[in-house]
Each structure stands twice: as structure tokens, then as C-alpha cells.
Coordinates of C-alpha atoms in Angstrom, one line a residue:
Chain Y
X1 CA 0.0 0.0 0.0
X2 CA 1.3 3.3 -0.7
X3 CA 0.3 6.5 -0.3
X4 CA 1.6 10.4 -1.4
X5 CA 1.2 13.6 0.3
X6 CA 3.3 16.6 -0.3
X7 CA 6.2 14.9 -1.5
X8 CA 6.0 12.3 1.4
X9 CA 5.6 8.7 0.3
X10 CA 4.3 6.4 2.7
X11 CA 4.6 2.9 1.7
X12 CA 3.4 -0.2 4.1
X13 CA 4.9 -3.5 3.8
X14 CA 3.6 -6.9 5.2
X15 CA 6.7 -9.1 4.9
X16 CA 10.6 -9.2 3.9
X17 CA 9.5 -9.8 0.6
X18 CA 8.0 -6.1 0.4
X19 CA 10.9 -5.0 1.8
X20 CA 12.7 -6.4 -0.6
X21 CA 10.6 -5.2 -3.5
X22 CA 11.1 -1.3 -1.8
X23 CA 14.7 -1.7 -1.3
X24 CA 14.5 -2.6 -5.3
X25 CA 12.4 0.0 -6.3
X26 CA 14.4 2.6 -4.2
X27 CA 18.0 1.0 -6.0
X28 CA 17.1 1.9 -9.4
X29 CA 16.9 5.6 -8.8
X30 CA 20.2 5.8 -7.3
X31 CA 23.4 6.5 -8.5
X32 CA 26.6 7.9 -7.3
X33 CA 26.9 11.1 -4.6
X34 CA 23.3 10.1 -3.3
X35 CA 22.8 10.3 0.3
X36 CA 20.0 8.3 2.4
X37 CA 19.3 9.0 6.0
X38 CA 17.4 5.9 8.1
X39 CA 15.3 7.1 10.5
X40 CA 13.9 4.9 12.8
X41 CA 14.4 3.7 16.5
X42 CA 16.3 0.6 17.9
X43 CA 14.9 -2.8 16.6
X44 CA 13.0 -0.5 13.8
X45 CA 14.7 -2.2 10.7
X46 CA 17.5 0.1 9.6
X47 CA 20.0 -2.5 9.3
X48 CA 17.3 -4.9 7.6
X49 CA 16.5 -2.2 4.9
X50 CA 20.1 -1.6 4.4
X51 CA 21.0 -5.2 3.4
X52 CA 17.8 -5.8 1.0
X53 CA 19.2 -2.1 -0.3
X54 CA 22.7 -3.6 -0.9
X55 CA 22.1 -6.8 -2.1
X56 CA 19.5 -4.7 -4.7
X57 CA 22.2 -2.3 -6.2
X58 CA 23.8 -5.4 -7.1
X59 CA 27.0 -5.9 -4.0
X60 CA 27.5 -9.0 -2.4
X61 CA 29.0 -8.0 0.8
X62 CA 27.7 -8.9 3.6
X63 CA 26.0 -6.2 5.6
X64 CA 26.2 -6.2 9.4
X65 CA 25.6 -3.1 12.0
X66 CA 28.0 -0.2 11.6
X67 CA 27.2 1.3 15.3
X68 CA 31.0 0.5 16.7
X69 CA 32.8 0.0 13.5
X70 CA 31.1 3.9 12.5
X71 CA 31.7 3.3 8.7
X72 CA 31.2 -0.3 6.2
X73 CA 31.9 0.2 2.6
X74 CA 30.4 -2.4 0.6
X75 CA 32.0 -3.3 -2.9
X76 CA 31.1 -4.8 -5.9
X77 CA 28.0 -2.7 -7.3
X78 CA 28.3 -0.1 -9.7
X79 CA 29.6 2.5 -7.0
X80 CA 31.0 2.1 -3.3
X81 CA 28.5 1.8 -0.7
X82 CA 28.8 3.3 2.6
X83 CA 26.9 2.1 5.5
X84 CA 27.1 4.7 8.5
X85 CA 25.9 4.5 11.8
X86 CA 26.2 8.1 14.1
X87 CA 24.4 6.1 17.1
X88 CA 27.7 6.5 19.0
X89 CA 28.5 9.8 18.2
X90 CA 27.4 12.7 20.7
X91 CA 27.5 15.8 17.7
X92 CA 28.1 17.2 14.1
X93 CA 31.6 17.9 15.5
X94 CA 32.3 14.0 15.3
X95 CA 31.6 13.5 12.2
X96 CA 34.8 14.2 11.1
X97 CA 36.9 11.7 13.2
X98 CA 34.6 9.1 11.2
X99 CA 35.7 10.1 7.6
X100 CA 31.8 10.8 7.1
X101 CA 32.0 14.5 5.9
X102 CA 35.0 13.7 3.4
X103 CA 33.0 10.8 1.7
X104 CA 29.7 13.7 1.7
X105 CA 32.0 15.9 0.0
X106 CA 33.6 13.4 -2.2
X107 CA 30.1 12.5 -3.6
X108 CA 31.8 9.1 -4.7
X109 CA 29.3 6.4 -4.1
X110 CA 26.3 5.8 -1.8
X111 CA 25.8 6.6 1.6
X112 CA 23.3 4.9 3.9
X113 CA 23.2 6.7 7.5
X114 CA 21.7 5.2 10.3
X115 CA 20.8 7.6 13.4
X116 CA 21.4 10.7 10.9
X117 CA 19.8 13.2 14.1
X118 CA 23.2 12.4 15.8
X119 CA 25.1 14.9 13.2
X120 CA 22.0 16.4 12.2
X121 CA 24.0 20.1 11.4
X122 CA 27.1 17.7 9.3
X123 CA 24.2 16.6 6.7
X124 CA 24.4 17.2 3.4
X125 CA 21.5 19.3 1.4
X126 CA 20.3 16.7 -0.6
X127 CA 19.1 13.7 0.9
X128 CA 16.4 11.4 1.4
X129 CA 15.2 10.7 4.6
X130 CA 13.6 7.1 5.2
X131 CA 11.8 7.1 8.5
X132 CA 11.0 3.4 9.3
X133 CA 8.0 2.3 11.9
X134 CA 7.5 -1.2 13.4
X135 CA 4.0 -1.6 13.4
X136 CA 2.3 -4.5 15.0
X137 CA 3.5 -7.7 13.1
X138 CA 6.4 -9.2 13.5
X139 CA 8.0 -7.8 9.8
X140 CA 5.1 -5.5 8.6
X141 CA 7.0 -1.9 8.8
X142 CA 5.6 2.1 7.3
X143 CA 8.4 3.3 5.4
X144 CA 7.9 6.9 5.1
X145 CA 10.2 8.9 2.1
X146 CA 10.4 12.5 2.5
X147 CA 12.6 14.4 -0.2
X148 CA 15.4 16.8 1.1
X149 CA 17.2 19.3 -1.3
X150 CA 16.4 19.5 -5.2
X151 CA 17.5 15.9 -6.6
X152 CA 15.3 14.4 -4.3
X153 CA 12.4 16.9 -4.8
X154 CA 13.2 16.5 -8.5
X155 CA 12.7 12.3 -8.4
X156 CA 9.6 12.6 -6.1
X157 CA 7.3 14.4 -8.8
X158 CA 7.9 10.8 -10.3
X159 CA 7.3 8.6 -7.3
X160 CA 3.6 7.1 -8.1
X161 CA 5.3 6.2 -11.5
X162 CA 8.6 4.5 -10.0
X163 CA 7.5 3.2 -6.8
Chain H
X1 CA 61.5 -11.9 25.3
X2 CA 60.0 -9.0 27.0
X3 CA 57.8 -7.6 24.5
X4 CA 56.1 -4.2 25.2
X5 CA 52.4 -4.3 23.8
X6 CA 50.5 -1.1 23.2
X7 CA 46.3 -1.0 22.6
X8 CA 44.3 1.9 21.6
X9 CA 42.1 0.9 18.9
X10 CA 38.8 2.1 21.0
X11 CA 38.2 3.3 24.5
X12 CA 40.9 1.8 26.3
X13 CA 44.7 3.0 26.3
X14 CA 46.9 0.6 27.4
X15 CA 50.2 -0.9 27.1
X16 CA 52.2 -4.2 28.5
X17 CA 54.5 -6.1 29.0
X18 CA 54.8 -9.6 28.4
X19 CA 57.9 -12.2 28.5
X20 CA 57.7 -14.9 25.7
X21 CA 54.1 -14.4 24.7
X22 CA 53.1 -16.1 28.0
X23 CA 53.7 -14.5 31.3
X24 CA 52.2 -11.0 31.9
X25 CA 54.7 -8.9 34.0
X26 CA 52.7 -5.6 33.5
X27 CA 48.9 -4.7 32.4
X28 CA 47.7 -1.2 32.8
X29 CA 44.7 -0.4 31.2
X30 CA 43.2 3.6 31.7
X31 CA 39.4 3.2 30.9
X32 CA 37.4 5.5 29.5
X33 CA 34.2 4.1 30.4
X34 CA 33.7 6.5 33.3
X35 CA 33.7 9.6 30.3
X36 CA 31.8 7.5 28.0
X37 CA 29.2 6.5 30.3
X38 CA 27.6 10.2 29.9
X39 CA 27.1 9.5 26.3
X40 CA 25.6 5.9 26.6
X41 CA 28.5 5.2 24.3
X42 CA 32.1 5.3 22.8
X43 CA 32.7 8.8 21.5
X44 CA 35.2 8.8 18.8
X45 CA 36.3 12.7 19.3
X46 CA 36.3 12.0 22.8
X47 CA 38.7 8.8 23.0
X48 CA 41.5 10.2 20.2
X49 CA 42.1 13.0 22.6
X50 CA 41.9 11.0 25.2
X51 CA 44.8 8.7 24.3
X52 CA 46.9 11.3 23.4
X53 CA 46.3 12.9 27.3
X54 CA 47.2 8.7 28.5
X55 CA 49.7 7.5 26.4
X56 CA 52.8 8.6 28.3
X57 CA 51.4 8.0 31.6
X58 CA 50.0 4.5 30.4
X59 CA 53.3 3.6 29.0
X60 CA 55.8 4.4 32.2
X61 CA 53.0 2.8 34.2
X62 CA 53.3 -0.5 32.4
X63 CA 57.3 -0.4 32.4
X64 CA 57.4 0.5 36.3
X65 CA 55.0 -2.1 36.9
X66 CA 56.9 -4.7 35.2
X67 CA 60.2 -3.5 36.9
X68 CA 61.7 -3.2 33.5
X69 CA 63.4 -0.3 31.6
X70 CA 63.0 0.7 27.4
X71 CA 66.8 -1.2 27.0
X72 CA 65.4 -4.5 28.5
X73 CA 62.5 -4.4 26.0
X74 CA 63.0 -6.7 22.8
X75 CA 60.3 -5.9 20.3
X76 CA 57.1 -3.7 20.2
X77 CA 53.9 -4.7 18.9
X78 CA 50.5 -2.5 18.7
X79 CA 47.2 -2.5 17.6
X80 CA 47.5 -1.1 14.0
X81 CA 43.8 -2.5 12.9
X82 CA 40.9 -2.2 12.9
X83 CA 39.7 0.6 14.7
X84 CA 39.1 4.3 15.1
X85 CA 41.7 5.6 12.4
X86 CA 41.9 8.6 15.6
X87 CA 42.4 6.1 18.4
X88 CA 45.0 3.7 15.9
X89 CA 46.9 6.8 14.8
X90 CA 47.5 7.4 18.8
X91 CA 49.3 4.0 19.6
X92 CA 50.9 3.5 16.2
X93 CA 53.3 6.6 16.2
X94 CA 53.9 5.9 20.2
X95 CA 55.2 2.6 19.2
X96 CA 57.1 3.4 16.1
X97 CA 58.8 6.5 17.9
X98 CA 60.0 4.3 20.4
X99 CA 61.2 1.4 17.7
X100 CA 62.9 3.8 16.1
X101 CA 64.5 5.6 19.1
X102 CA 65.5 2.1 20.4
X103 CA 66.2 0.5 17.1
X104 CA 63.1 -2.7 18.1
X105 CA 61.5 -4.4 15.8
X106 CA 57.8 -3.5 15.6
X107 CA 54.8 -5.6 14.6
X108 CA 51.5 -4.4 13.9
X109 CA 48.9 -6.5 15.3
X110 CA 45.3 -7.5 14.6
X111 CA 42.6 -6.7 17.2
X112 CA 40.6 -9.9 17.0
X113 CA 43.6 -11.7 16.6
X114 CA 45.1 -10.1 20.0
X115 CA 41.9 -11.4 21.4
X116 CA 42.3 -14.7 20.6
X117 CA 45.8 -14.4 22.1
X118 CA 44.4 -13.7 25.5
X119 CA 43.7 -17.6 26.0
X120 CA 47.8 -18.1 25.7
X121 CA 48.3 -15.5 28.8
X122 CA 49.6 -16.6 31.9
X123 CA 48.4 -20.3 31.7
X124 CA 46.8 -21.7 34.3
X125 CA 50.0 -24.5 35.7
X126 CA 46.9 -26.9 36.7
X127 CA 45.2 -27.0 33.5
X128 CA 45.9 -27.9 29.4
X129 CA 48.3 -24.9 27.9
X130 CA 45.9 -23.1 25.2
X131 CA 47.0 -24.5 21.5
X132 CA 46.1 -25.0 18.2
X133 CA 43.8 -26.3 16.5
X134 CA 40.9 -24.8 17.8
X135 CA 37.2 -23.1 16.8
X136 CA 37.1 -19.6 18.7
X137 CA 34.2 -17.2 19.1
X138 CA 35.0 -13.6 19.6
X139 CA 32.5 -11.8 21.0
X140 CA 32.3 -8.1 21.8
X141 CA 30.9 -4.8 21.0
X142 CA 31.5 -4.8 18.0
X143 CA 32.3 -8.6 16.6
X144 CA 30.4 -11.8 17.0
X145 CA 32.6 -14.0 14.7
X146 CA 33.4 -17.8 14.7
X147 CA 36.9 -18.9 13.8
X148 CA 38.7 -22.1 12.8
X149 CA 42.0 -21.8 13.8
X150 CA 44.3 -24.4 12.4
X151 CA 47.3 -22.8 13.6
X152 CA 49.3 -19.6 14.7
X153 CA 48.3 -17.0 12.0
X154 CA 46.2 -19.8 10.0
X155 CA 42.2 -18.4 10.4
X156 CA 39.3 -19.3 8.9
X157 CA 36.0 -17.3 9.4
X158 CA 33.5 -19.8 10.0
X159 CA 31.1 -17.2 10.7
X160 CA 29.8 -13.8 11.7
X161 CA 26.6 -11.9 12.8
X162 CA 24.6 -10.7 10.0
X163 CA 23.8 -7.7 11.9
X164 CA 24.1 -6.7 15.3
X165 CA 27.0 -8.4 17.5
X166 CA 26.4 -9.6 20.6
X167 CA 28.0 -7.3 23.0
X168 CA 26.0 -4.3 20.6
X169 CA 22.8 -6.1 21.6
X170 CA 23.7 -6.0 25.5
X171 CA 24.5 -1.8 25.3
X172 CA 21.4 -1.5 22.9
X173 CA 18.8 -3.7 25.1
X174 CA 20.3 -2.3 28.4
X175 CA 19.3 0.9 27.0
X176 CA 15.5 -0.1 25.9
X177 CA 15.2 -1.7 29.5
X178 CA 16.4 1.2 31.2
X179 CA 19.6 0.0 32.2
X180 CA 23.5 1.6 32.5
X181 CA 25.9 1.6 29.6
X182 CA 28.1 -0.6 29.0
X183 CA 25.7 -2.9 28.5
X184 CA 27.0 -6.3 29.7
X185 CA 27.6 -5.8 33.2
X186 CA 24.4 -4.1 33.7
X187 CA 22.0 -7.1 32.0
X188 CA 24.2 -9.7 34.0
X189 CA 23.9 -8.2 37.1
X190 CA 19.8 -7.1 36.7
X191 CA 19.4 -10.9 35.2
X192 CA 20.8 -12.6 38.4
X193 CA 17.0 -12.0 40.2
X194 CA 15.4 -12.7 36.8
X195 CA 13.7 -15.6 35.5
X196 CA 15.5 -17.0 32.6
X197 CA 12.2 -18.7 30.8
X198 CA 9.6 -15.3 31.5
X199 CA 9.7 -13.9 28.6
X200 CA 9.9 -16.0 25.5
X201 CA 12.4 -14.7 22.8
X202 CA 13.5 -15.6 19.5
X203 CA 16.8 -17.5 19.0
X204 CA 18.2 -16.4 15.4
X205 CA 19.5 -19.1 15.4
X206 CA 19.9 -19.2 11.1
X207 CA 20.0 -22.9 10.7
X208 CA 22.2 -24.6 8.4
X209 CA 24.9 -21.6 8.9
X210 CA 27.7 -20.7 11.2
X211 CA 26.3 -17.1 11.2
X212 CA 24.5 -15.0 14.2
X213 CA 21.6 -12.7 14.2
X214 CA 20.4 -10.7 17.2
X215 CA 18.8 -7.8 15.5
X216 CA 15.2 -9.6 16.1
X217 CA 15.7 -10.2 19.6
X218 CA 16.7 -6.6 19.9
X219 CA 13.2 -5.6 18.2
X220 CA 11.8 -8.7 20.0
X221 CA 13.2 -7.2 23.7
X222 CA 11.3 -3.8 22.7
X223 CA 8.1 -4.8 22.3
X224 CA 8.1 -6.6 25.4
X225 CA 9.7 -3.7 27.1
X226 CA 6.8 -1.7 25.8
X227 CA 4.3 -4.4 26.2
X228 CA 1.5 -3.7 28.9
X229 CA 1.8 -5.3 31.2
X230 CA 5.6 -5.2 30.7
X231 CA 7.7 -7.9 32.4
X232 CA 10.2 -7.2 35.5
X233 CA 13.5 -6.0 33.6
X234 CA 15.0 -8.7 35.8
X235 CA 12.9 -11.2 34.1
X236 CA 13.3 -9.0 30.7
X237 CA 17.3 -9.1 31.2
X238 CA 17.3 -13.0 32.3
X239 CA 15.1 -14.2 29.1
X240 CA 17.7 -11.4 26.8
X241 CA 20.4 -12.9 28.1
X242 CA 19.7 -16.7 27.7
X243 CA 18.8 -16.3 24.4
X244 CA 21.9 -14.9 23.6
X245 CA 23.9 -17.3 25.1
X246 CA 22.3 -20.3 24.0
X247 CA 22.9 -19.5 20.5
X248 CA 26.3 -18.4 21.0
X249 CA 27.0 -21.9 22.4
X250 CA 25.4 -24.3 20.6
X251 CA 26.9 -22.8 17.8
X252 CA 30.4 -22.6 18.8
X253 CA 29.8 -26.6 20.1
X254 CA 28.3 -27.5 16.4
X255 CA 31.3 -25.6 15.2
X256 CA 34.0 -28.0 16.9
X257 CA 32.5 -30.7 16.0
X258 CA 32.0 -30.1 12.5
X259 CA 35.7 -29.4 11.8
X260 CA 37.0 -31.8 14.3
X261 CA 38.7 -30.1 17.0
X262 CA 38.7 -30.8 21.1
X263 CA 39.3 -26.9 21.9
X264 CA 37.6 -24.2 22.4
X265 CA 38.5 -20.4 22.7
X266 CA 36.2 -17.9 23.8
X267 CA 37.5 -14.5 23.7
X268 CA 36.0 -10.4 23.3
X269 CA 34.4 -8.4 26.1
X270 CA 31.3 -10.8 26.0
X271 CA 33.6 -13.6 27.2
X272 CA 33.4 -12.0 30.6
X273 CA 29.5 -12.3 31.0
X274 CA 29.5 -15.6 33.7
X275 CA 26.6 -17.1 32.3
X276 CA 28.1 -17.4 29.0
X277 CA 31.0 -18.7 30.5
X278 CA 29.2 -21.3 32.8
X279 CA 26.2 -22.5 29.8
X280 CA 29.6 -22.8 27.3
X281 CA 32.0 -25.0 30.2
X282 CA 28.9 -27.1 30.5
X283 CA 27.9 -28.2 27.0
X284 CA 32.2 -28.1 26.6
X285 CA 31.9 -31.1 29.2
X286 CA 29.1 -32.4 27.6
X287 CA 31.3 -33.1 24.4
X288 CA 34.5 -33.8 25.8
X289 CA 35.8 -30.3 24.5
X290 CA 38.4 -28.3 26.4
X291 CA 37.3 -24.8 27.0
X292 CA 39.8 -21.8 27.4
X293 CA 38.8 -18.3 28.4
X294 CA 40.8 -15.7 29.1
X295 CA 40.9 -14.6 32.9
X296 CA 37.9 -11.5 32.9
X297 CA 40.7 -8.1 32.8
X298 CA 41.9 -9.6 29.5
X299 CA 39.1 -10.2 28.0
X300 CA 38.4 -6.8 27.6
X301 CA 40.6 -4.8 25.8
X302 CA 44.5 -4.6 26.9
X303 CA 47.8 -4.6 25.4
X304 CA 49.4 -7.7 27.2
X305 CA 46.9 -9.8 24.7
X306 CA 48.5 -7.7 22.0
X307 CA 52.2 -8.1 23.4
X308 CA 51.6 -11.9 22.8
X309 CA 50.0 -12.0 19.6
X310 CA 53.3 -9.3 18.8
X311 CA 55.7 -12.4 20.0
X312 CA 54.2 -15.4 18.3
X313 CA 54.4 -13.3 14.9
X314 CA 57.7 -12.3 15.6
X315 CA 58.8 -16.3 16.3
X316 CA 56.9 -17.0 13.0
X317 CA 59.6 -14.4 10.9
X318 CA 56.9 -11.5 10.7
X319 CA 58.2 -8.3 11.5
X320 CA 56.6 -4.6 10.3
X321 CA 58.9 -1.6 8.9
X322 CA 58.2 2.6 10.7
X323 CA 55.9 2.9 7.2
X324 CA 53.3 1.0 9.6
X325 CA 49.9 2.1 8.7
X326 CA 46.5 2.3 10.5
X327 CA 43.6 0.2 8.7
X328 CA 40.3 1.4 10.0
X329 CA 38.6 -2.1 9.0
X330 CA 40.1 -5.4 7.6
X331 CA 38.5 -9.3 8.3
X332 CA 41.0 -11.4 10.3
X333 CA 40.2 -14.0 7.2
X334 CA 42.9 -11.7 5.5
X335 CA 45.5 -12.7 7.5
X336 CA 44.1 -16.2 7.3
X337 CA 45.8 -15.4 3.3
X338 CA 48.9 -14.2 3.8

């Protein structure tokens, strides 16, 4: 089920399947210098959503939490992918110390960023935000898509196409 | 030998020394865990400067302790990888400046292989010297990984968590349940009034792998933590931690059987929790397996484990030049290659 309002896409999934099918969706429209920010609290899915999201654009690393390690990269797609996690970190001014800000401004690859609010003020202006919900069942999450900055306002105009 | 280890890869400086890979003469570790605490976690920023405010102090400390001057030393080794390139960088030129100035051989040394090296420390004269071949599971905050070790620097990754490790789980589900950070300590201690069976738990256990999952429990423990009426965080903490170690040890048991070894090493900051170590001695029995775990101050981090991993690589011909780097992530399965 999904559902668009402002910009926002809301999409429900039942299963891992669905969250599969998202993750593939999602993979197609990005390329290289894109930036996603996972929203969502502990035991949400973030880490779930990033391997379906890996394993879509095509890498077959294995994908494991980031939250002490700070920084994965993931080869063997079309571009690097970089799994973050800022759990650990107490402010924007850390985000240094983890390499994060040079591989924003590098724009060489993917980033996925797990507890993005942590170095809210180091985040680039283009992103998309995916909040992630458990809801009741045991894998049925609400996957909410909000467009930050121009690229991602640009691709949203297209969303009830794509997704 | 006296070799002078030195470990700052995360939140502990510390340096050792250690005669012939076996026999501690010095540990000093300066925590940070008091700093941390306030943050519910390791702060990157935080621990490089830390270090650097340590490392002097740390290193005297570990020379006066072991009654032993920079000219009786023999070789330095240090944590080079992986790690917090901040935290590395800290340790790594402290060793190289003092190679250089003494003209010592330096070797750069693998975290979770330093780990693993705790089991060889100051044997117990009672009991079986650790050896190899054995399977190993290294658990800690940030590594839930299952080796075959065939022999010194010969690894095999078995394998890992999928997501979460185990020691990440204990910080994250102390926090849902209300509890102190770090993590361990506080579920073992709140689980000893609990009720093991209370709250029922999924296992992760991935069948038909060697690999670990414990990001569903983690979602699992929140729900019931939010549940109304919610369980006793005793009970809650109990029920966590049993399902944690029951996978963790009918894994690692599988795992010896299947390549056909009679050890066992346990190693990582997780190796301290007493349940884990009781459930895992017990289904060792069970099998006729001989279990070795690393007294509890080494299983955390310290240098003397890194000060023996520094020797055995040094008696194996393996030796680093001052262009030592830091490596902010490499698999032990690499060295496994080399």
C-alpha cells in the first residue's frame, strides 16, 4: 500500500518480501553522490532495509551493523557503498573523526546513514530521509520517504510512477 | 622476550609487558568508560584526545609495573587494525617513535587476533596450555565472529553476525530496559534475580549456517519492554540474556565438531559475562571439548593480549617496517591469506 502527500511517500509493507521489493524500487533511482538517511528507532529495521538495499544495487558483501565499526563500505556494485551509523556519536563535530563528511563531500558512491539526528547540522542538502515504523507484526513496517534538497524533490514528482 | 604491547584501537589505552608471549609482568589499562558513560557510548572525538592525554602515563606505568626499563625491551607490537583511524593513529606513532629511538622491531597486530591471544596468557600451571587447532568465538561490541583456527596466523572465518553483534545487543537492550551503559555488566547483574524462561524470545539461530543474528531479539526485547503489562527488567534481562547465550553456544559446540577439534577459545568483552562462560563450560563437558577463556581483565581490551599476539608473529619471521599504517577495517580472514 502506498500512499503520497506533499512529497511524502508512505509505503506499508507486510513481509521481507515487500521489503525487498522497496529496497529494489528505491535501488534503481540511485546513482553515485546520493545520500539516504534511516530514520527509525532501535529494533525499527535500519539495518534490515540496508542489506535488501545492498544486495538490490547489485553488491554482495555482507551487511552487518556499523554502530561501533562507525563506517562499512560495501564493494562490488556499480559505485561504493557506505553504511554509517552516528548512534555512538554525541555531535556534528564528530563527524569528522569518522571520515563521514569527506566521503559527503567526495560524492563518490552511496551513503546509507543510520541515526542521521546524531550529526543532524554535518548533513548534506540533498538527501532522502527514510523514517522506518514497526507496526504491529512481526515484519510489517511504514516506510515513510520525505525528499530533502532539489534531486530528491526532482525524483519525487515521479514517485507514483517508480515506486 | 620481553615484549612491550600497546592498545588503543577504542576506548581503552593501554600498554604491557609480556615475556615470551606467555607470562604478563605488566597490564595497565586507563578506561574511558567513566567519560563515556555520559554519552551511553564510545565517542570517537572524545577517545582520540583522550589517548593522546594517556599515552605517556599509560606507557611508564606498564614499564614501572613490570620492573623493566625501554633497554630491557625486545620488540614492540601494537594494535594497527581495525579501529578508530583517531584512536589507531595514537598508539601506532607511540610505538614506532619508540622502535625507532630504540632501534626494536615492531609488529602491527590484529585486534581480533590479539583477542584470541588472551587464552595463551599466563596459563593456568593446573590445566591444558591453550594450543592450536581450535574453533574460537570472539565476542564483543562490536564482533560476533566464529573462527577455525588451524594454527598460529592460520584463520578461517566460520562465521559472523549478520547484523548486530552480541556485545552491541547488551549496550542497545540495556538501553530499551532502562539499564546503565556498557551494556553487559548491567543485564548480567539485573538478570541474576530474573527468570530466565519469563519472557519467550527468538533465538536467530539461522540454521544450516555458522552465522549469528540478534537484531530480532533486539526488536523482540522492545516490544516486550513496551508491552503492557511489561515484564520485570529482571525477568526481561534474564530471558535477553539466555537467548543470547544459547545460540552463542550451541553454535560454537556444532562448530567444533564439524571441523573436528577438542578446543575451544572464547575471547572479546562478552567472554566476561559468567553465564556465557558457565552454559559454554557445561555443554564443553558435555562433548569432551576443552574450553579456554581468558581470565575476565583480559578479556576486555588490553595490550598484554596484544604483546603476545606481537611475539608469536615475531617467532613465526613476521616483523613490520616505521611505514606502519593504521587500517580502520580489515577481516582477520585476511591474514588467514597471507
Amino acid at each position: 500500500m502506498t500512499e503520497q502527500t506533499e512529497g511524502k511517500l508512505s509505503v506499508f509493507v507486510a513481509s521481507l518480501e515487500e521489503t525487498e521489493r522497496l529496497a529494489t524500487q528505491l535501488a534503481l533511482l540511485l546513482r553515485s553522490g546520493d545520500v539516504l538517511c534511516l530514520r527509525g528507532g532501535l529494533g525499527a529495521g535500519k539495518t534490515t532495509f540496508t542489506r535488501a538495499l545492498v544486495a538490490a544495487l547489485g553488491s554482495p558483501a555482507p551487511v552487518s551493523s556499523p554502530t561501533f565499526t562507525l563506517v562499512h563500505e560495501y564493494p562490488g556494485g556499480p559505485f561504493p557503498i557506505w553504511h554509517a551509523d552516528a548512534y555512538r556519536l554525541s555531535g556534528p563535530e564528530d563527524a569528522p573523526d569518522t571520515g563521514l563528511e569527506e566521503i559527503f563531500r567526495s560524492g563518490r558512491g552511496v551513503v546509507i546513514l543510520e541515526w542521521p539526528e546524531q550529526i543532524e547540522a554535518a548533513l548534506p542538502p540533498d538527501y532522502l530521509e527514510i523514517r522506518i515504523e514497526d507496526t504491529s507484526g512481526d515484519d510489517t513496517r511504514a516506510f515513510t520517504l520525505t525528499p530533502r534538497g532539489p534531486r530528491w524533490a526532482n525524483l519525487a514528482q515521479d514517485w507514483p510512477r517508480t515506486c | 622476550m620481553n615484549v612491550l604491547g600497546i592498545e588503543t584501537s577504542c576506548d581503552e589505552t593501554a600498554a604491557a609487558v609480556v615475556v615470551d608471549g606467555r607470562h604478563v609482568l605488566s597490564n595497565v589499562v586507563a578506561s574511558q568508560m567513566r567519560e563515556h558513560a555520559r554519552y551511553g557510548g564510545v565517542v570517537p572525538e572524545v577517545a582520540s584526545r583522550r589517548h593522546v592525554e594517556q599515552i605517556n602515563r599509560v606507557l611508564q606505568a606498564a614499564l614501572e609495573d613490570a620492573d623493566r626499563t625501554l633497554s630491557e625491551i625486545d620488540a614492540i607490537a601494537v594494535t594497527n587494525r581495525p579501529g578508530l583511524m583517531g584512536a589507531l593513529l595514537v598508539g601506532v606513532s607511540a610505538a614506532k617513535a619508540i622502535a625507532m629511538a630504540r632501534n626494536l622491531p615492531l609488529i602491527g597486530v590484529h585486534h581480533i587476533e590479539a583477542h584470541l591471544y588472551a587464552n595463551f596468557l599466563d596459563p593456568d600451571p593446573n590445566r591444558a596450555k591453550a594450543d592450536f587447532p581450535a574453533v574460537a568465538l570472539v565476542v564483543s561490541g562490536g564482533h560476533t565472529d566464529l573462527f577455525h583456527l588451524r594454527a598460529h596466523g592460520d584463520y578461517a572465518l566460520m562465521g559472523r553476525t549478520r547484523d548486530d553483534a552480541a556485545g552491541e545487543a547488551f549496550d542497545k537492550c540495556a538501553r530499551l530496559m532502562g539499564l546503565g551503559y556498557p551494556g553487559g555488566p548491567a543485564i548480567e547483574a539485573a538478570a541474576r534475580t530474573g527468570n530466565p524462561k519469563a519472557v519467550s524470545l527468538p533465538r536467530g539461530a539461522l540454521p544450516g549456517t555458522w552465522e549469528f543474528s540478534f537484531s530480532g531479539l533486539k526488536t523482540a526485547v522492545r516490544r516486550a519492554a513496551e508491552a503492557d503489562p511489561a515484564p520485570s527488567v529482571a525477568d526481561l534481562a534474564a530471558s535477553f540474556q539466555e537467548a543470547v547465550v544459547e545460540v552463542l553456544v550451541a553454535k560454537t559446540v556444532a562448530a567444533a565438531a564439524f571441523v573436528g577439534v577438542n578446543r575451544v577459545f572464547l575471547a572479546g568483552g562478552v567472554a566476561a559475562n559468567t553465564r556465557l562462560r558457565e552454559r559454554m563450560q557445561a555443554a564443553c563437558d558435555a562433548a569432551g571439548l576443552a574450553l579456554f577463556y581468558p581470565p575476565i581483565l583480559l578479556c576486555t581490551d588490553n595490550a598484554a593480549m596484544v604483546a603476545a599476539t606481537g611475539y608469536f608473529h615475531l617467532q613465526a619471521g613476521h616483523a613490520d617496517r616505521l611505514t606502519l599504517n593504521t587500517i580502520a577495517s580489515e577481516s582477520l580472514a585476511v591474514i588467514a591469506t597471507r
